[in-house]
Every structure is written in C-alpha cells, then in structure tokens.
JSON list of C-alpha atoms in Angstrom, two decimals:
[
{"chain": "S", "resi": 1, "resn": "MET", "atom": "CA", "xyz": [203.08, 104.67, 30.87]},
{"chain": "S", "resi": 2, "resn": "ARG", "atom": "CA", "xyz": [203.16, 107.33, 34.53]},
{"chain": "S", "resi": 3, "resn": "THR", "atom": "CA", "xyz": [202.15, 110.15, 34.38]},
{"chain": "S", "resi": 4, "resn": "TYR", "atom": "CA", "xyz": [202.04, 111.91, 37.91]},
{"chain": "S", "resi": 5, "resn": "TYR", "atom": "CA", "xyz": [200.90, 116.08, 38.42]},
{"chain": "S", "resi": 6, "resn": "TYR", "atom": "CA", "xyz": [202.81, 118.65, 40.12]},
{"chain": "S", "resi": 7, "resn": "PHE", "atom": "CA", "xyz": [199.72, 121.56, 41.24]},
{"chain": "S", "resi": 8, "resn": "SER", "atom": "CA", "xyz": [201.33, 124.38, 43.25]},
{"chain": "S", "resi": 9, "resn": "TRP", "atom": "CA", "xyz": [197.41, 125.70, 44.61]},
{"chain": "S", "resi": 10, "resn": "PHE", "atom": "CA", "xyz": [194.87, 126.80, 42.97]},
{"chain": "S", "resi": 11, "resn": "ASN", "atom": "CA", "xyz": [192.73, 129.38, 44.78]},
{"chain": "S", "resi": 12, "resn": "HIS", "atom": "CA", "xyz": [188.86, 128.79, 43.26]},
{"chain": "S", "resi": 13, "resn": "PHE", "atom": "CA", "xyz": [188.93, 125.69, 40.68]},
{"chain": "S", "resi": 14, "resn": "PHE", "atom": "CA", "xyz": [190.68, 123.71, 38.28]},
{"chain": "S", "resi": 15, "resn": "PRO", "atom": "CA", "xyz": [191.28, 125.49, 35.10]},
{"chain": "S", "resi": 16, "resn": "GLU", "atom": "CA", "xyz": [189.59, 123.81, 31.60]},
{"chain": "S", "resi": 17, "resn": "LYS", "atom": "CA", "xyz": [192.36, 123.14, 29.80]},
{"chain": "S", "resi": 18, "resn": "LEU", "atom": "CA", "xyz": [194.26, 120.44, 32.96]},
{"chain": "S", "resi": 19, "resn": "VAL", "atom": "CA", "xyz": [190.37, 118.99, 33.55]},
{"chain": "S", "resi": 20, "resn": "LYS", "atom": "CA", "xyz": [190.06, 117.84, 30.18]},
{"chain": "S", "resi": 21, "resn": "LEU", "atom": "CA", "xyz": [193.67, 115.98, 31.25]},
{"chain": "S", "resi": 22, "resn": "LEU", "atom": "CA", "xyz": [192.08, 115.03, 33.25]},
{"chain": "S", "resi": 23, "resn": "HIS", "atom": "CA", "xyz": [189.74, 113.06, 32.24]},
{"chain": "S", "resi": 24, "resn": "GLU", "atom": "CA", "xyz": [191.59, 112.05, 29.27]},
{"chain": "S", "resi": 25, "resn": "ASP", "atom": "CA", "xyz": [194.86, 110.29, 32.11]},
{"chain": "S", "resi": 26, "resn": "ILE", "atom": "CA", "xyz": [192.53, 108.74, 34.44]},
{"chain": "S", "resi": 27, "resn": "GLN", "atom": "CA", "xyz": [189.82, 106.24, 33.11]},
{"chain": "S", "resi": 28, "resn": "ASP", "atom": "CA", "xyz": [190.07, 104.15, 36.36]},
{"chain": "S", "resi": 29, "resn": "ARG", "atom": "CA", "xyz": [188.28, 105.93, 38.67]},
{"chain": "S", "resi": 30, "resn": "LYS", "atom": "CA", "xyz": [187.75, 103.07, 41.24]},
{"chain": "S", "resi": 31, "resn": "SER", "atom": "CA", "xyz": [189.99, 104.74, 43.97]},
{"chain": "S", "resi": 32, "resn": "LEU", "atom": "CA", "xyz": [191.33, 107.27, 45.17]},
{"chain": "S", "resi": 33, "resn": "VAL", "atom": "CA", "xyz": [193.56, 107.49, 48.11]},
{"chain": "S", "resi": 34, "resn": "MET", "atom": "CA", "xyz": [194.55, 110.76, 49.70]},
{"chain": "S", "resi": 35, "resn": "ILE", "atom": "CA", "xyz": [196.87, 111.43, 51.85]},
{"chain": "S", "resi": 36, "resn": "SER", "atom": "CA", "xyz": [197.03, 113.88, 54.90]},
{"chain": "S", "resi": 37, "resn": "GLY", "atom": "CA", "xyz": [199.48, 117.11, 54.40]},
{"chain": "S", "resi": 38, "resn": "ASP", "atom": "CA", "xyz": [198.93, 117.56, 58.02]},
{"chain": "S", "resi": 39, "resn": "PRO", "atom": "CA", "xyz": [199.08, 113.56, 59.06]},
{"chain": "S", "resi": 40, "resn": "SER", "atom": "CA", "xyz": [198.76, 114.53, 62.73]},
{"chain": "S", "resi": 41, "resn": "ASP", "atom": "CA", "xyz": [196.28, 117.07, 63.05]},
{"chain": "S", "resi": 42, "resn": "TYR", "atom": "CA", "xyz": [193.43, 114.61, 63.07]},
{"chain": "S", "resi": 43, "resn": "GLU", "atom": "CA", "xyz": [191.18, 112.90, 66.16]},
{"chain": "S", "resi": 44, "resn": "GLY", "atom": "CA", "xyz": [187.94, 111.19, 66.21]},
{"chain": "S", "resi": 45, "resn": "GLU", "atom": "CA", "xyz": [186.73, 108.94, 63.57]},
{"chain": "S", "resi": 46, "resn": "GLN", "atom": "CA", "xyz": [184.94, 110.96, 60.56]},
{"chain": "S", "resi": 47, "resn": "VAL", "atom": "CA", "xyz": [186.78, 112.74, 57.61]},
{"chain": "S", "resi": 48, "resn": "ASN", "atom": "CA", "xyz": [183.90, 114.67, 55.71]},
{"chain": "S", "resi": 49, "resn": "PHE", "atom": "CA", "xyz": [185.42, 115.12, 52.79]},
{"chain": "S", "resi": 50, "resn": "ASP", "atom": "CA", "xyz": [184.44, 118.39, 51.54]},
{"chain": "S", "resi": 51, "resn": "ASP", "atom": "CA", "xyz": [187.03, 120.03, 53.57]},
{"chain": "S", "resi": 52, "resn": "PHE", "atom": "CA", "xyz": [189.31, 119.14, 51.86]},
{"chain": "S", "resi": 53, "resn": "THR", "atom": "CA", "xyz": [190.15, 121.57, 48.58]},
{"chain": "S", "resi": 54, "resn": "GLU", "atom": "CA", "xyz": [191.83, 119.01, 46.61]},
{"chain": "S", "resi": 55, "resn": "TRP", "atom": "CA", "xyz": [188.33, 116.83, 47.56]},
{"chain": "S", "resi": 56, "resn": "THR", "atom": "CA", "xyz": [186.76, 120.30, 46.31]},
{"chain": "S", "resi": 57, "resn": "TRP", "atom": "CA", "xyz": [188.90, 120.66, 42.46]},
{"chain": "S", "resi": 58, "resn": "LEU", "atom": "CA", "xyz": [188.22, 116.66, 42.05]},
{"chain": "S", "resi": 59, "resn": "THR", "atom": "CA", "xyz": [184.18, 117.73, 42.34]},
{"chain": "S", "resi": 60, "resn": "GLN", "atom": "CA", "xyz": [184.03, 120.14, 40.89]},
{"chain": "S", "resi": 61, "resn": "ALA", "atom": "CA", "xyz": [185.89, 119.06, 36.93]},
{"chain": "S", "resi": 62, "resn": "ASN", "atom": "CA", "xyz": [182.56, 115.54, 37.37]},
{"chain": "S", "resi": 63, "resn": "LEU", "atom": "CA", "xyz": [185.73, 113.28, 38.38]},
{"chain": "S", "resi": 64, "resn": "LEU", "atom": "CA", "xyz": [184.27, 111.39, 40.47]},
{"chain": "S", "resi": 65, "resn": "PHE", "atom": "CA", "xyz": [185.31, 107.43, 41.89]},
{"chain": "S", "resi": 66, "resn": "ASP", "atom": "CA", "xyz": [184.05, 104.28, 43.37]},
{"chain": "S", "resi": 67, "resn": "GLU", "atom": "CA", "xyz": [185.65, 104.88, 46.58]},
{"chain": "S", "resi": 68, "resn": "THR", "atom": "CA", "xyz": [187.33, 107.32, 48.04]},
{"chain": "S", "resi": 69, "resn": "HIS", "atom": "CA", "xyz": [189.94, 107.14, 51.41]},
{"chain": "S", "resi": 70, "resn": "PHE", "atom": "CA", "xyz": [191.90, 109.30, 53.70]},
{"chain": "S", "resi": 71, "resn": "ILE", "atom": "CA", "xyz": [195.27, 108.32, 55.06]},
{"chain": "S", "resi": 72, "resn": "ASP", "atom": "CA", "xyz": [196.91, 109.78, 58.40]},
{"chain": "S", "resi": 73, "resn": "TYR", "atom": "CA", "xyz": [197.38, 108.77, 61.11]},
{"chain": "S", "resi": 74, "resn": "ARG", "atom": "CA", "xyz": [194.31, 107.26, 61.89]},
{"chain": "S", "resi": 75, "resn": "VAL", "atom": "CA", "xyz": [195.29, 104.49, 59.94]},
{"chain": "S", "resi": 76, "resn": "GLN", "atom": "CA", "xyz": [196.63, 100.87, 61.05]},
{"chain": "S", "resi": 77, "resn": "HIS", "atom": "CA", "xyz": [199.73, 101.24, 58.83]},
{"chain": "S", "resi": 78, "resn": "GLU", "atom": "CA", "xyz": [199.73, 97.69, 56.73]},
{"chain": "S", "resi": 79, "resn": "GLU", "atom": "CA", "xyz": [196.45, 99.34, 56.14]},
{"chain": "S", "resi": 80, "resn": "ALA", "atom": "CA", "xyz": [197.46, 102.17, 54.77]},
{"chain": "S", "resi": 81, "resn": "GLN", "atom": "CA", "xyz": [200.17, 100.55, 52.05]},
{"chain": "S", "resi": 82, "resn": "ARG", "atom": "CA", "xyz": [196.97, 97.97, 51.74]},
{"chain": "S", "resi": 83, "resn": "ILE", "atom": "CA", "xyz": [194.53, 100.71, 50.39]},
{"chain": "S", "resi": 84, "resn": "ILE", "atom": "CA", "xyz": [196.92, 102.54, 48.26]},
{"chain": "S", "resi": 85, "resn": "ARG", "atom": "CA", "xyz": [198.53, 99.77, 46.27]},
{"chain": "S", "resi": 86, "resn": "ASN", "atom": "CA", "xyz": [195.03, 98.98, 45.25]},
{"chain": "S", "resi": 87, "resn": "ALA", "atom": "CA", "xyz": [194.79, 102.78, 44.19]},
{"chain": "S", "resi": 88, "resn": "SER", "atom": "CA", "xyz": [193.29, 104.39, 41.17]},
{"chain": "S", "resi": 89, "resn": "VAL", "atom": "CA", "xyz": [194.94, 107.73, 42.42]},
{"chain": "S", "resi": 90, "resn": "ILE", "atom": "CA", "xyz": [196.87, 108.89, 44.14]},
{"chain": "S", "resi": 91, "resn": "PHE", "atom": "CA", "xyz": [196.68, 112.40, 45.57]},
{"chain": "S", "resi": 92, "resn": "LEU", "atom": "CA", "xyz": [199.67, 113.14, 48.67]},
{"chain": "S", "resi": 93, "resn": "CYS", "atom": "CA", "xyz": [197.76, 116.20, 50.11]},
{"chain": "S", "resi": 94, "resn": "GLY", "atom": "CA", "xyz": [198.19, 120.35, 50.48]},
{"chain": "S", "resi": 95, "resn": "GLY", "atom": "CA", "xyz": [199.49, 121.31, 54.40]},
{"chain": "S", "resi": 96, "resn": "ASP", "atom": "CA", "xyz": [203.08, 120.77, 56.21]},
{"chain": "S", "resi": 97, "resn": "PRO", "atom": "CA", "xyz": [205.49, 119.30, 53.71]},
{"chain": "S", "resi": 98, "resn": "VAL", "atom": "CA", "xyz": [207.54, 118.04, 55.81]},
{"chain": "S", "resi": 99, "resn": "GLN", "atom": "CA", "xyz": [205.11, 116.21, 58.55]},
{"chain": "S", "resi": 100, "resn": "GLN", "atom": "CA", "xyz": [203.80, 114.07, 55.13]},
{"chain": "S", "resi": 101, "resn": "HIS", "atom": "CA", "xyz": [207.54, 113.84, 55.10]},
{"chain": "S", "resi": 102, "resn": "ASP", "atom": "CA", "xyz": [207.99, 111.53, 57.67]},
{"chain": "S", "resi": 103, "resn": "PHE", "atom": "CA", "xyz": [204.96, 110.72, 57.68]},
{"chain": "S", "resi": 104, "resn": "LEU", "atom": "CA", "xyz": [205.73, 108.64, 54.18]},
{"chain": "S", "resi": 105, "resn": "ALA", "atom": "CA", "xyz": [208.93, 107.32, 55.69]},
{"chain": "S", "resi": 106, "resn": "LYS", "atom": "CA", "xyz": [207.47, 106.11, 59.41]},
{"chain": "S", "resi": 107, "resn": "TYR", "atom": "CA", "xyz": [204.46, 104.16, 56.54]},
{"chain": "S", "resi": 108, "resn": "GLU", "atom": "CA", "xyz": [207.39, 102.94, 54.45]},
{"chain": "S", "resi": 109, "resn": "LEU", "atom": "CA", "xyz": [204.74, 104.03, 51.85]},
{"chain": "S", "resi": 110, "resn": "SER", "atom": "CA", "xyz": [207.59, 105.43, 49.42]},
{"chain": "S", "resi": 111, "resn": "ASN", "atom": "CA", "xyz": [208.05, 102.26, 47.23]},
{"chain": "S", "resi": 112, "resn": "VAL", "atom": "CA", "xyz": [204.21, 101.96, 47.19]},
{"chain": "S", "resi": 113, "resn": "ILE", "atom": "CA", "xyz": [203.32, 104.45, 45.67]},
{"chain": "S", "resi": 114, "resn": "LYS", "atom": "CA", "xyz": [206.49, 104.18, 43.38]},
{"chain": "S", "resi": 115, "resn": "ASN", "atom": "CA", "xyz": [205.51, 100.90, 42.35]},
{"chain": "S", "resi": 116, "resn": "SER", "atom": "CA", "xyz": [201.86, 101.62, 41.74]},
{"chain": "S", "resi": 117, "resn": "ASN", "atom": "CA", "xyz": [200.18, 102.18, 38.35]},
{"chain": "S", "resi": 118, "resn": "ALA", "atom": "CA", "xyz": [197.70, 104.66, 39.23]},
{"chain": "S", "resi": 119, "resn": "VAL", "atom": "CA", "xyz": [197.57, 108.35, 38.81]},
{"chain": "S", "resi": 120, "resn": "ILE", "atom": "CA", "xyz": [199.84, 110.13, 40.80]},
{"chain": "S", "resi": 121, "resn": "ILE", "atom": "CA", "xyz": [199.17, 114.16, 42.17]},
{"chain": "S", "resi": 122, "resn": "GLY", "atom": "CA", "xyz": [200.57, 115.93, 44.69]},
{"chain": "S", "resi": 123, "resn": "ALA", "atom": "CA", "xyz": [199.80, 120.17, 45.40]},
{"chain": "S", "resi": 124, "resn": "SER", "atom": "CA", "xyz": [201.44, 121.92, 47.09]},
{"chain": "S", "resi": 125, "resn": "ALA", "atom": "CA", "xyz": [203.53, 120.13, 49.84]},
{"chain": "S", "resi": 126, "resn": "GLY", "atom": "CA", "xyz": [202.93, 117.18, 48.56]},
{"chain": "S", "resi": 127, "resn": "SER", "atom": "CA", "xyz": [204.33, 117.20, 44.81]},
{"chain": "S", "resi": 128, "resn": "LEU", "atom": "CA", "xyz": [207.43, 119.21, 47.26]},
{"chain": "S", "resi": 129, "resn": "ASN", "atom": "CA", "xyz": [207.74, 115.10, 48.50]},
{"chain": "S", "resi": 130, "resn": "MET", "atom": "CA", "xyz": [206.57, 113.97, 44.44]},
{"chain": "S", "resi": 131, "resn": "ALA", "atom": "CA", "xyz": [210.09, 115.65, 43.63]},
{"chain": "S", "resi": 132, "resn": "SER", "atom": "CA", "xyz": [213.87, 114.48, 44.17]},
{"chain": "S", "resi": 133, "resn": "LYS", "atom": "CA", "xyz": [214.57, 117.21, 46.30]},
{"chain": "S", "resi": 134, "resn": "TRP", "atom": "CA", "xyz": [212.22, 119.91, 47.71]},
{"chain": "S", "resi": 135, "resn": "PHE", "atom": "CA", "xyz": [214.25, 123.01, 50.37]},
{"chain": "S", "resi": 136, "resn": "SER", "atom": "CA", "xyz": [213.30, 124.00, 53.25]},
{"chain": "S", "resi": 137, "resn": "SER", "atom": "CA", "xyz": [214.29, 127.21, 53.74]},
{"chain": "S", "resi": 138, "resn": "ALA", "atom": "CA", "xyz": [215.28, 128.86, 57.41]},
{"chain": "S", "resi": 139, "resn": "ASP", "atom": "CA", "xyz": [213.35, 132.12, 56.13]},
{"chain": "S", "resi": 140, "resn": "ALA", "atom": "CA", "xyz": [210.22, 129.54, 56.43]},
{"chain": "S", "resi": 141, "resn": "LYS", "atom": "CA", "xyz": [207.05, 129.08, 58.58]},
{"chain": "S", "resi": 142, "resn": "PRO", "atom": "CA", "xyz": [207.09, 128.28, 60.82]},
{"chain": "S", "resi": 143, "resn": "LYS", "atom": "CA", "xyz": [210.64, 129.13, 61.72]},
{"chain": "S", "resi": 144, "resn": "LEU", "atom": "CA", "xyz": [213.30, 127.18, 61.26]},
{"chain": "S", "resi": 145, "resn": "GLU", "atom": "CA", "xyz": [216.91, 127.36, 62.59]},
{"chain": "S", "resi": 146, "resn": "THR", "atom": "CA", "xyz": [218.56, 125.64, 58.72]},
{"chain": "S", "resi": 147, "resn": "SER", "atom": "CA", "xyz": [217.86, 125.35, 55.51]},
{"chain": "S", "resi": 148, "resn": "ILE", "atom": "CA", "xyz": [217.47, 122.25, 54.58]},
{"chain": "S", "resi": 149, "resn": "ILE", "atom": "CA", "xyz": [217.40, 120.05, 51.49]},
{"chain": "S", "resi": 150, "resn": "TYR", "atom": "CA", "xyz": [215.01, 116.78, 51.67]},
{"chain": "S", "resi": 151, "resn": "GLU", "atom": "CA", "xyz": [215.19, 114.12, 49.62]},
{"chain": "S", "resi": 152, "resn": "GLY", "atom": "CA", "xyz": [211.33, 113.09, 48.32]},
{"chain": "S", "resi": 153, "resn": "LEU", "atom": "CA", "xyz": [209.93, 109.60, 46.79]},
{"chain": "S", "resi": 154, "resn": "SER", "atom": "CA", "xyz": [211.74, 111.14, 43.31]},
{"chain": "S", "resi": 155, "resn": "CYS", "atom": "CA", "xyz": [208.56, 110.54, 41.17]},
{"chain": "S", "resi": 156, "resn": "ASN", "atom": "CA", "xyz": [211.08, 112.48, 39.14]},
{"chain": "S", "resi": 157, "resn": "ALA", "atom": "CA", "xyz": [214.10, 113.35, 38.61]},
{"chain": "S", "resi": 158, "resn": "PHE", "atom": "CA", "xyz": [213.81, 117.30, 39.83]},
{"chain": "S", "resi": 159, "resn": "ALA", "atom": "CA", "xyz": [213.51, 119.76, 42.37]},
{"chain": "S", "resi": 160, "resn": "TYR", "atom": "CA", "xyz": [209.85, 121.57, 42.61]},
{"chain": "S", "resi": 161, "resn": "GLU", "atom": "CA", "xyz": [209.99, 125.11, 44.83]},
{"chain": "S", "resi": 162, "resn": "SER", "atom": "CA", "xyz": [205.27, 125.39, 45.27]},
{"chain": "S", "resi": 163, "resn": "HIS", "atom": "CA", "xyz": [203.14, 127.98, 44.59]},
{"chain": "S", "resi": 164, "resn": "ALA", "atom": "CA", "xyz": [205.25, 130.98, 45.83]},
{"chain": "S", "resi": 165, "resn": "GLN", "atom": "CA", "xyz": [203.54, 134.69, 44.81]},
{"chain": "S", "resi": 166, "resn": "ARG", "atom": "CA", "xyz": [207.56, 135.78, 44.18]},
{"chain": "S", "resi": 167, "resn": "ASP", "atom": "CA", "xyz": [209.47, 137.07, 41.83]},
{"chain": "S", "resi": 168, "resn": "TYR", "atom": "CA", "xyz": [211.28, 133.93, 40.87]},
{"chain": "S", "resi": 169, "resn": "ALA", "atom": "CA", "xyz": [214.27, 136.09, 39.04]},
{"chain": "S", "resi": 170, "resn": "THR", "atom": "CA", "xyz": [215.21, 137.75, 42.08]},
{"chain": "S", "resi": 171, "resn": "PHE", "atom": "CA", "xyz": [213.67, 135.29, 44.81]},
{"chain": "S", "resi": 172, "resn": "ALA", "atom": "CA", "xyz": [216.30, 132.16, 42.95]},
{"chain": "S", "resi": 173, "resn": "GLU", "atom": "CA", "xyz": [219.17, 133.48, 43.56]},
{"chain": "S", "resi": 174, "resn": "GLY", "atom": "CA", "xyz": [218.51, 133.38, 47.72]},
{"chain": "S", "resi": 175, "resn": "TYR", "atom": "CA", "xyz": [218.14, 129.89, 48.01]},
{"chain": "S", "resi": 176, "resn": "LEU", "atom": "CA", "xyz": [217.39, 128.11, 44.40]},
{"chain": "S", "resi": 177, "resn": "PHE", "atom": "CA", "xyz": [220.60, 128.58, 42.62]},
{"chain": "S", "resi": 178, "resn": "PRO", "atom": "CA", "xyz": [223.13, 126.41, 45.04]},
{"chain": "S", "resi": 179, "resn": "LEU", "atom": "CA", "xyz": [220.13, 123.85, 44.57]},
{"chain": "S", "resi": 180, "resn": "SER", "atom": "CA", "xyz": [220.02, 123.95, 40.76]},
{"chain": "S", "resi": 181, "resn": "LYS", "atom": "CA", "xyz": [223.75, 123.14, 39.67]},
{"chain": "S", "resi": 182, "resn": "GLU", "atom": "CA", "xyz": [223.61, 119.92, 41.15]},
{"chain": "S", "resi": 183, "resn": "ILE", "atom": "CA", "xyz": [219.48, 119.55, 40.00]},
{"chain": "S", "resi": 184, "resn": "ASP", "atom": "CA", "xyz": [216.71, 120.65, 38.23]},
{"chain": "S", "resi": 185, "resn": "VAL", "atom": "CA", "xyz": [214.66, 122.97, 39.98]},
{"chain": "S", "resi": 186, "resn": "TYR", "atom": "CA", "xyz": [211.02, 124.12, 38.93]},
{"chain": "S", "resi": 187, "resn": "ALA", "atom": "CA", "xyz": [209.14, 126.47, 40.65]},
{"chain": "S", "resi": 188, "resn": "ALA", "atom": "CA", "xyz": [206.05, 127.02, 40.37]},
{"chain": "S", "resi": 189, "resn": "GLU", "atom": "CA", "xyz": [203.48, 130.08, 41.60]},
{"chain": "S", "resi": 190, "resn": "GLN", "atom": "CA", "xyz": [200.31, 130.11, 42.15]},
{"chain": "S", "resi": 191, "resn": "GLU", "atom": "CA", "xyz": [197.69, 128.62, 39.00]},
{"chain": "S", "resi": 192, "resn": "SER", "atom": "CA", "xyz": [199.80, 126.10, 38.01]},
{"chain": "S", "resi": 193, "resn": "ALA", "atom": "CA", "xyz": [200.54, 122.03, 37.18]},
{"chain": "S", "resi": 194, "resn": "MET", "atom": "CA", "xyz": [202.98, 120.24, 35.42]},
{"chain": "S", "resi": 195, "resn": "ARG", "atom": "CA", "xyz": [202.18, 116.67, 33.93]},
{"chain": "S", "resi": 196, "resn": "VAL", "atom": "CA", "xyz": [204.56, 114.35, 33.49]},
{"chain": "S", "resi": 197, "resn": "LYS", "atom": "CA", "xyz": [203.72, 111.24, 30.93]},
{"chain": "S", "resi": 198, "resn": "ASP", "atom": "CA", "xyz": [206.35, 109.45, 29.82]},
{"chain": "S", "resi": 199, "resn": "GLY", "atom": "CA", "xyz": [208.81, 111.08, 30.34]},
{"chain": "S", "resi": 200, "resn": "LYS", "atom": "CA", "xyz": [207.75, 114.51, 28.87]},
{"chain": "S", "resi": 201, "resn": "ILE", "atom": "CA", "xyz": [206.90, 117.42, 31.07]},
{"chain": "S", "resi": 202, "resn": "ASP", "atom": "CA", "xyz": [203.82, 119.79, 30.27]},
{"chain": "S", "resi": 203, "resn": "ILE", "atom": "CA", "xyz": [202.87, 122.66, 31.93]},
{"chain": "S", "resi": 204, "resn": "LEU", "atom": "CA", "xyz": [200.10, 125.26, 32.82]},
{"chain": "S", "resi": 205, "resn": "GLY", "atom": "CA", "xyz": [200.71, 128.42, 34.37]},
{"chain": "S", "resi": 206, "resn": "PRO", "atom": "CA", "xyz": [204.19, 129.92, 35.58]},
{"chain": "S", "resi": 207, "resn": "VAL", "atom": "CA", "xyz": [206.78, 127.90, 35.87]},
{"chain": "S", "resi": 208, "resn": "TYR", "atom": "CA", "xyz": [209.95, 128.50, 35.95]},
{"chain": "S", "resi": 209, "resn": "LEU", "atom": "CA", "xyz": [212.90, 125.76, 35.37]},
{"chain": "S", "resi": 210, "resn": "ILE", "atom": "CA", "xyz": [215.62, 127.15, 37.40]},
{"chain": "S", "resi": 211, "resn": "SER", "atom": "CA", "xyz": [218.90, 125.40, 36.47]},
{"chain": "S", "resi": 212, "resn": "HIS", "atom": "CA", "xyz": [222.91, 126.32, 37.23]},
{"chain": "S", "resi": 213, "resn": "SER", "atom": "CA", "xyz": [221.50, 129.08, 38.21]},
{"chain": "S", "resi": 214, "resn": "ARG", "atom": "CA", "xyz": [219.39, 130.39, 35.50]},
{"chain": "S", "resi": 215, "resn": "VAL", "atom": "CA", "xyz": [216.34, 130.79, 35.45]},
{"chain": "S", "resi": 216, "resn": "GLN", "atom": "CA", "xyz": [214.08, 130.59, 32.56]},
{"chain": "S", "resi": 217, "resn": "LYS", "atom": "CA", "xyz": [209.82, 131.54, 32.47]},
{"chain": "S", "resi": 218, "resn": "LEU", "atom": "CA", "xyz": [208.50, 128.12, 30.53]},
{"chain": "S", "resi": 219, "resn": "VAL", "atom": "CA", "xyz": [206.32, 128.26, 27.98]},
{"chain": "S", "resi": 220, "resn": "GLU", "atom": "CA", "xyz": [203.15, 126.49, 28.67]},
{"chain": "S", "resi": 221, "resn": "THR", "atom": "CA", "xyz": [201.93, 124.18, 26.74]},
{"chain": "S", "resi": 222, "resn": "PHE", "atom": "CA", "xyz": [198.44, 122.95, 28.11]}
]
C-alpha cells in the first residue's frame, strides 16, 4: 500500500484536516529523510533543522521521528541510498526543482525512492519531482532560454504544477495546455495538498485538473 503526498506550499502550518490524515498514514516514525531542494547550497557539517520550513510543519503537527536525516551533496552517494532504504518517511523539500532533479539523477536515487515502502512527501519543487512530468517555463526565475519538460520520479502518472497564485483558467492556456494533451496536469495553488493512496486521489485546497486543454477546479475531498 503506497501513500504519496503532494504539497504546494503552506505559509504557516498544516491545516487540521491534513494533520489528521498524516497521523493516520504515518504510523512508523523511526526515520525521516529530508532530501534537499537546493543540494549545492550548503557548506559545513552541521544541519539546523529549525531552519527548514518543512521541518517546522512536521513538528507543529506533532509528527516526530526517532531519527531525522538531511541529504544533499555533503552526504556520500552510497550513504544517501542506504538512509533512504531505511526511511519511514521520505520528504522531498522545496527549492530549485532543476537542481533537485539533477541531484536525484546523479545520486541514482529515483529507483531507491520509488521502491521504498515509506510514505513519500513532496513540497513545491519536491512535488514536481515526484510527478511523472513537470514543466520549467521560460517565464520562470531565474530566466531560462527555453521551456523544458522534465521527467520526474513518476511516483504517479500525472504532471504537476506547484504553488503559484494565479488564475489557472488563464495561466494554463500559456504553457500547460500542450502538456495536458499527453498527460493529466494537476495545478495547485498555495495552501493545497493532494494525497494519492492506493490509486485514489484526495484533494485539499485549490487544485485544478487540466486535461486535453480543459480546466476543472477539483472539489475538496479531505
């Protein structure tokens, strides 16, 4: 039984409905592994978890673990794989989705994550990389010369667009419509989450399904 959570971004803390579901789904709390969204940005030996918003969300929700690990380029390749194999929860953090994508590929973590029985969570960039595909726009910052469709981990067979505060009915026509002709796209505004459990998708907050160039705002099911 696989459980996946796709978080957009929460400006303060998890909504009560989400906390309840997380407590139901995360029974094993031996080891939390957080995978950096900016794996090249850190130096030194110490990791201060209080600096990470994602960690704050979990502690505020009283989701505490016996061990907590943070993985970036400071961790050796083989050690990163070992830690992930023993994880109860794998949390792909927010940050730079391209940098995180490249890190996952370089460290050969994709199959290790997908073969895990852990609850897998992504936030922002992490959610993009959990999906089957995601779109990096030429309109993004920092500026890209071209728009690129990236292959994600394919935890689930859909594309994902995260945490922009936009009018999606207008925004999607710009660059998500072409992608939606080949794969369903879930476009999530801030303060939203998706849970995929046994193939069933539950929705919290403003999330839109874009399929074959049609936009549908989804009803909350949490």
